[in-house]
Short mmCIF file of N, CA and C in Angstrom, two decimals:
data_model
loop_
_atom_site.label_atom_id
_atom_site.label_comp_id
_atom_site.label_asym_id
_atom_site.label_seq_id
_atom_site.Cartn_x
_atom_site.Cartn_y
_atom_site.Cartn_z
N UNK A 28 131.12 94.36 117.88
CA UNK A 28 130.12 93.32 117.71
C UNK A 28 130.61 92.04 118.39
N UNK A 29 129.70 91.41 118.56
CA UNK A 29 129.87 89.88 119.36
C UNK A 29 130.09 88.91 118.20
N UNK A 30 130.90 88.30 118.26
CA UNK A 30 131.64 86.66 117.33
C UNK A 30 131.57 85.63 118.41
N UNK A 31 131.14 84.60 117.66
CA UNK A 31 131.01 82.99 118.29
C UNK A 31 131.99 82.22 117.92
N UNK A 32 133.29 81.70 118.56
CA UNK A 32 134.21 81.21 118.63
C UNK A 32 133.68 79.31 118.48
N UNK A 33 133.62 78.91 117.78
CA UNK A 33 133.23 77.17 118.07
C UNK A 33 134.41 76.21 116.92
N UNK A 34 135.33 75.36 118.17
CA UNK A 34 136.20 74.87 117.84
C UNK A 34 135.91 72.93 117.88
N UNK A 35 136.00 72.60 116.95
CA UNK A 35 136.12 70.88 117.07
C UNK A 35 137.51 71.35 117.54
N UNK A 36 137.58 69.72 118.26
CA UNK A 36 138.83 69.21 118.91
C UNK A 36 139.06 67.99 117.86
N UNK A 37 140.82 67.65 117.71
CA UNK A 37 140.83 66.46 117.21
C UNK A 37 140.28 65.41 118.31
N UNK A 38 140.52 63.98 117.47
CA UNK A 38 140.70 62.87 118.68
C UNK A 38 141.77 62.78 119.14
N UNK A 39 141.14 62.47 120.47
CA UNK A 39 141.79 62.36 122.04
C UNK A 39 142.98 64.06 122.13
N UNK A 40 142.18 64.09 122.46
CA UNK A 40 143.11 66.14 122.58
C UNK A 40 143.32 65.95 123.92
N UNK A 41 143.00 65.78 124.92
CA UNK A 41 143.22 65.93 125.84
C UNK A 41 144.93 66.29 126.45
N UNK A 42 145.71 65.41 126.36
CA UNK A 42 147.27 65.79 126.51
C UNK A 42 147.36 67.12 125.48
N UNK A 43 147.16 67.16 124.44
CA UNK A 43 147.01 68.39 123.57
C UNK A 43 146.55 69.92 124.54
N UNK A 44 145.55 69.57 125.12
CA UNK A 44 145.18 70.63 125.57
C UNK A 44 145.42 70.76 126.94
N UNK A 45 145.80 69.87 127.54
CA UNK A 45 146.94 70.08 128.69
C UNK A 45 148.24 70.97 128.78
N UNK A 46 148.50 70.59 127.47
CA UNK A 46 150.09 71.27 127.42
C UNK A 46 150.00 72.93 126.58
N UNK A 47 148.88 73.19 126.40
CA UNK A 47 148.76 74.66 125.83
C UNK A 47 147.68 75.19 126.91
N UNK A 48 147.14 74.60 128.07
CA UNK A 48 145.98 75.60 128.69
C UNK A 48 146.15 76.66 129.35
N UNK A 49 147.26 76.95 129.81
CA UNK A 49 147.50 77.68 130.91
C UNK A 49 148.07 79.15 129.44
N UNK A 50 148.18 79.09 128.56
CA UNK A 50 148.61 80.08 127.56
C UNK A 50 147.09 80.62 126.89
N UNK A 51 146.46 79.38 126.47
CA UNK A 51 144.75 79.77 126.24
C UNK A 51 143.63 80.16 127.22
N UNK A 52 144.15 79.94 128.29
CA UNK A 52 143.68 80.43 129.31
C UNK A 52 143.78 82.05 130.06
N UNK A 53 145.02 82.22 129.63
CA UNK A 53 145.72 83.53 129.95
C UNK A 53 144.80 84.55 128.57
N UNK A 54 144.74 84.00 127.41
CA UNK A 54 144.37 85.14 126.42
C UNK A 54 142.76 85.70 126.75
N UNK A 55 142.15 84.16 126.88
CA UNK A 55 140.58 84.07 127.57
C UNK A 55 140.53 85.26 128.49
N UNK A 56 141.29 85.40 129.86
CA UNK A 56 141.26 86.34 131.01
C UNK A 56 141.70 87.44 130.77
N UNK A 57 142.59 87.82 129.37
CA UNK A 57 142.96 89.32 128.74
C UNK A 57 141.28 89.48 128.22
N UNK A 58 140.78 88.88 127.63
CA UNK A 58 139.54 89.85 127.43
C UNK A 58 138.37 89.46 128.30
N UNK A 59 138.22 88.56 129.09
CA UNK A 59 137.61 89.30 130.18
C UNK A 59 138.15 90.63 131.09
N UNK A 60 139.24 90.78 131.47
CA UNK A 60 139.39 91.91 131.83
C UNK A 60 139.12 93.10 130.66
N UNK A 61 139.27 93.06 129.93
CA UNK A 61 138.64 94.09 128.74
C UNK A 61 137.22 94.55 128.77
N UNK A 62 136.41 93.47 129.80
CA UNK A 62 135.15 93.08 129.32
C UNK A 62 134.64 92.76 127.91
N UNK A 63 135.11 92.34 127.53
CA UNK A 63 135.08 91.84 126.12
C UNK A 63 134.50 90.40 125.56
N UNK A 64 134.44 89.50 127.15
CA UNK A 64 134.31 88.34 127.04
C UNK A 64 132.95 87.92 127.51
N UNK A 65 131.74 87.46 126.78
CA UNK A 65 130.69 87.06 127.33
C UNK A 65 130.76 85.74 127.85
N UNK A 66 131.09 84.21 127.48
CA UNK A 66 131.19 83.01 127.87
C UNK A 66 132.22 82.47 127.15
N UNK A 67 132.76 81.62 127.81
CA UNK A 67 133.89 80.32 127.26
C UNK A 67 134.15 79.16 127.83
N UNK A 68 134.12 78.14 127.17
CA UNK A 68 134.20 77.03 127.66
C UNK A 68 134.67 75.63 127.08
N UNK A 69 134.55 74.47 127.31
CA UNK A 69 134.64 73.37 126.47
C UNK A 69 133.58 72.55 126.42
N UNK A 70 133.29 71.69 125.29
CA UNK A 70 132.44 71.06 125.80
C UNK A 70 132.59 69.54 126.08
N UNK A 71 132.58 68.85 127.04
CA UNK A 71 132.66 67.40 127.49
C UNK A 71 132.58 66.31 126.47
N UNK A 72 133.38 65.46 126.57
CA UNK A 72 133.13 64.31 125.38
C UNK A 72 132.17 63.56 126.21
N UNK A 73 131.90 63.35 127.58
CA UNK A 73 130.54 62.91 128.28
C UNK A 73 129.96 63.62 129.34
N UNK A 74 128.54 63.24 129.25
CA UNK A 74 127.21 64.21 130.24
C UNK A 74 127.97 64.54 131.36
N UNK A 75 129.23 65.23 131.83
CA UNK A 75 129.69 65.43 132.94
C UNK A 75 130.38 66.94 133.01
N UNK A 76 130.24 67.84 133.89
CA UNK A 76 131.27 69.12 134.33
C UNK A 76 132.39 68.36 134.24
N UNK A 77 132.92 67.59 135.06
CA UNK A 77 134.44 67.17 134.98
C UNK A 77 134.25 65.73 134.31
N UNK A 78 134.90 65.19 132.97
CA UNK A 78 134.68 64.45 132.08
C UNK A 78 136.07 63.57 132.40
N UNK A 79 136.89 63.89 132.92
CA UNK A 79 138.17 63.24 133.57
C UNK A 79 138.92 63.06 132.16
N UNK A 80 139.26 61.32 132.05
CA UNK A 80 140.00 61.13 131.09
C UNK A 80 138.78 61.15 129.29
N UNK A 81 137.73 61.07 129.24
CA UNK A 81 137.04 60.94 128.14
C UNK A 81 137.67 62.44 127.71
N UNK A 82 137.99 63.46 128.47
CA UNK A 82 138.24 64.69 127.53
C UNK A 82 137.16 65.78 127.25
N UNK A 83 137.58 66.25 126.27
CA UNK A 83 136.72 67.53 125.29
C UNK A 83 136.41 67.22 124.13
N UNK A 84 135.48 67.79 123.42
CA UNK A 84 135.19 67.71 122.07
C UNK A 84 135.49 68.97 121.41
N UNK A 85 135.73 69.91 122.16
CA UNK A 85 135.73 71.14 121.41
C UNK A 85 135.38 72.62 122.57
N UNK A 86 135.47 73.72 122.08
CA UNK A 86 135.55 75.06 122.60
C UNK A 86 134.15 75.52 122.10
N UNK A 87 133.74 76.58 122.98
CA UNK A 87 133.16 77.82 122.71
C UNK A 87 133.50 79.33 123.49
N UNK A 88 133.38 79.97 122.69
CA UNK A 88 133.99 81.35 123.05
C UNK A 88 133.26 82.47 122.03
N UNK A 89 132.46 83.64 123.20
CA UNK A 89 131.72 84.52 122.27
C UNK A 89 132.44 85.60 123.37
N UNK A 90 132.69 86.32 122.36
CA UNK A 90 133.86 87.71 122.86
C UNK A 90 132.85 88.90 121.88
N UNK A 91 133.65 90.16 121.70
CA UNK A 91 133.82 91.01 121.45
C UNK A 91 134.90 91.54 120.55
N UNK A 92 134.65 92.35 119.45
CA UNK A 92 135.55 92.36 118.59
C UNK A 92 135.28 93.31 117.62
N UNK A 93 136.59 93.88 117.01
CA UNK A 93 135.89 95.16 116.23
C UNK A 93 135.52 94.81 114.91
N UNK A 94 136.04 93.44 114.13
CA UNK A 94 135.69 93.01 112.92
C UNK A 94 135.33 91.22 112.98
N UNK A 95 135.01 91.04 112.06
CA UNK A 95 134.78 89.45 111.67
C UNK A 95 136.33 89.02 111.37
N UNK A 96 137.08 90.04 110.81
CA UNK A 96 138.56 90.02 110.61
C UNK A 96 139.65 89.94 112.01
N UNK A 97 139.48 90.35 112.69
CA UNK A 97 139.90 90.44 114.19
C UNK A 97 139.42 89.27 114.98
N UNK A 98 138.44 89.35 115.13
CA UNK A 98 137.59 88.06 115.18
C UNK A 98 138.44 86.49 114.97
N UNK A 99 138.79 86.26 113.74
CA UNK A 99 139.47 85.27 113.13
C UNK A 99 140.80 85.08 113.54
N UNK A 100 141.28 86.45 113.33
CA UNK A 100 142.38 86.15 113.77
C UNK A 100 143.04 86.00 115.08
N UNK A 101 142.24 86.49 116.13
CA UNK A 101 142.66 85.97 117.12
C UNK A 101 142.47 84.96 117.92
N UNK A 102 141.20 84.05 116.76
CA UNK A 102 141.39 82.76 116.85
C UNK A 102 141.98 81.99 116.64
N UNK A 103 143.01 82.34 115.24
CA UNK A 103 143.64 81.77 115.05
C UNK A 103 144.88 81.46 115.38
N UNK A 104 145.06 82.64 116.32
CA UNK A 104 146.39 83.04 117.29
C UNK A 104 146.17 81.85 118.80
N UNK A 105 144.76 81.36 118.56
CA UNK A 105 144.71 80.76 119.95
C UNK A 105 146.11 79.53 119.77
N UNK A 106 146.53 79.28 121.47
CA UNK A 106 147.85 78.43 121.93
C UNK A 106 146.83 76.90 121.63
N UNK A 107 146.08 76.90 121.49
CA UNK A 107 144.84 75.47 121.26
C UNK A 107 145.45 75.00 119.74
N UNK A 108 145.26 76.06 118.60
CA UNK A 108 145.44 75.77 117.46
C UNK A 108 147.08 75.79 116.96
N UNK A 109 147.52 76.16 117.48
CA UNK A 109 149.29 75.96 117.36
C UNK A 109 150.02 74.76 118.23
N UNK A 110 148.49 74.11 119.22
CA UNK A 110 149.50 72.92 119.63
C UNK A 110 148.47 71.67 118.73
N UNK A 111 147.59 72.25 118.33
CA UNK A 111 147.13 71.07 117.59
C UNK A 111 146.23 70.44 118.01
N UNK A 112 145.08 71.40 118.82
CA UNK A 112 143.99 70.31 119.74
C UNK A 112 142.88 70.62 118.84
N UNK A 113 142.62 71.61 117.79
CA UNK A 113 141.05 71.55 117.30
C UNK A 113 141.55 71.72 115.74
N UNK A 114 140.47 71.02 115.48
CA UNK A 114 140.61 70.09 114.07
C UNK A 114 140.03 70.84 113.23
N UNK A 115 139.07 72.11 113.76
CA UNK A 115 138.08 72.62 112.73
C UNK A 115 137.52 73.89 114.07
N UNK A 116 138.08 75.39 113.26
CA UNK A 116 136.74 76.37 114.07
C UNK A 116 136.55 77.41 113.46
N UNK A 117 135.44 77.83 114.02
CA UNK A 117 133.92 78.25 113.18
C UNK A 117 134.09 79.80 113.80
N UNK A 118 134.18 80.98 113.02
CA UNK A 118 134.31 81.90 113.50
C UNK A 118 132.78 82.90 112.86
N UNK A 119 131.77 83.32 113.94
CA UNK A 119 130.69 84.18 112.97
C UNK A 119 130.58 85.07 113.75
N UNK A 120 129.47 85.99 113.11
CA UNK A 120 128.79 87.10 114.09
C UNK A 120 128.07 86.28 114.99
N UNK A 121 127.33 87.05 116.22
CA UNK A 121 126.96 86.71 117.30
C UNK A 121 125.93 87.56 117.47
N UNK A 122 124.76 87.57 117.74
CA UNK A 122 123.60 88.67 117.83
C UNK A 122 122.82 88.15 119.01
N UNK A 123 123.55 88.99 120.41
CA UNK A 123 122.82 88.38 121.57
C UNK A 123 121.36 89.46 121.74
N UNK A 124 120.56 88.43 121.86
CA UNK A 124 119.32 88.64 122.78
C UNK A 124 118.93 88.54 123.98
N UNK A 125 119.51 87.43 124.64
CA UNK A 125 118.52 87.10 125.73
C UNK A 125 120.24 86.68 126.89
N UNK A 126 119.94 87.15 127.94
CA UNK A 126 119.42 87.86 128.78
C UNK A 126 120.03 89.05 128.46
#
């Protein structure tokens, strides 16, 4: 089943998530190669693709997974939450429709 990954960021994460991306980044591209991975991303602290120094507010990530239990936990395994960039995330089912 599909899970929706949605992470607040603390304030000002940015150096935070500098210094863990290239490890959260690497787990992201293990399950796309799995095919496992439908979208992931961050979302901008302003109306911009590249937000520069304003930063992120937070993650999204809808994967694939064999439980709501699995699910969690390998969110919670994310290198994001062990360096301390999201303050709060939201782990559910996912029931895609469209496209």
């Amino acid at each position: 089943m599909w899970y929706m990954i949605s992470s607040q960021d603390v304030e000002n994460s940015l150096e935070l998530r500098k210094s863990a991306r290239a490890s959260h980044i690497e787990r992201l591209k293990q399950l796309s190669a799995e095919g496992r991975l439908m979208i992931a991303g961050p979302h901008p602290a302003i109306d911009n693709e590249e937000p520069g120094e304003a930063g992120f507010t937070g993650s999204l990530v809808v994967a694939e997974f064999a439980s709501l239990e699995e699910a969690q936990a390998w969110a919670d395994a994310d290198p994001y939450v062990a360096a301390g960039v999201y303050q709060h995330v939201t782990v559910k089912p996912f029931k895609r429709v469209l496209p």
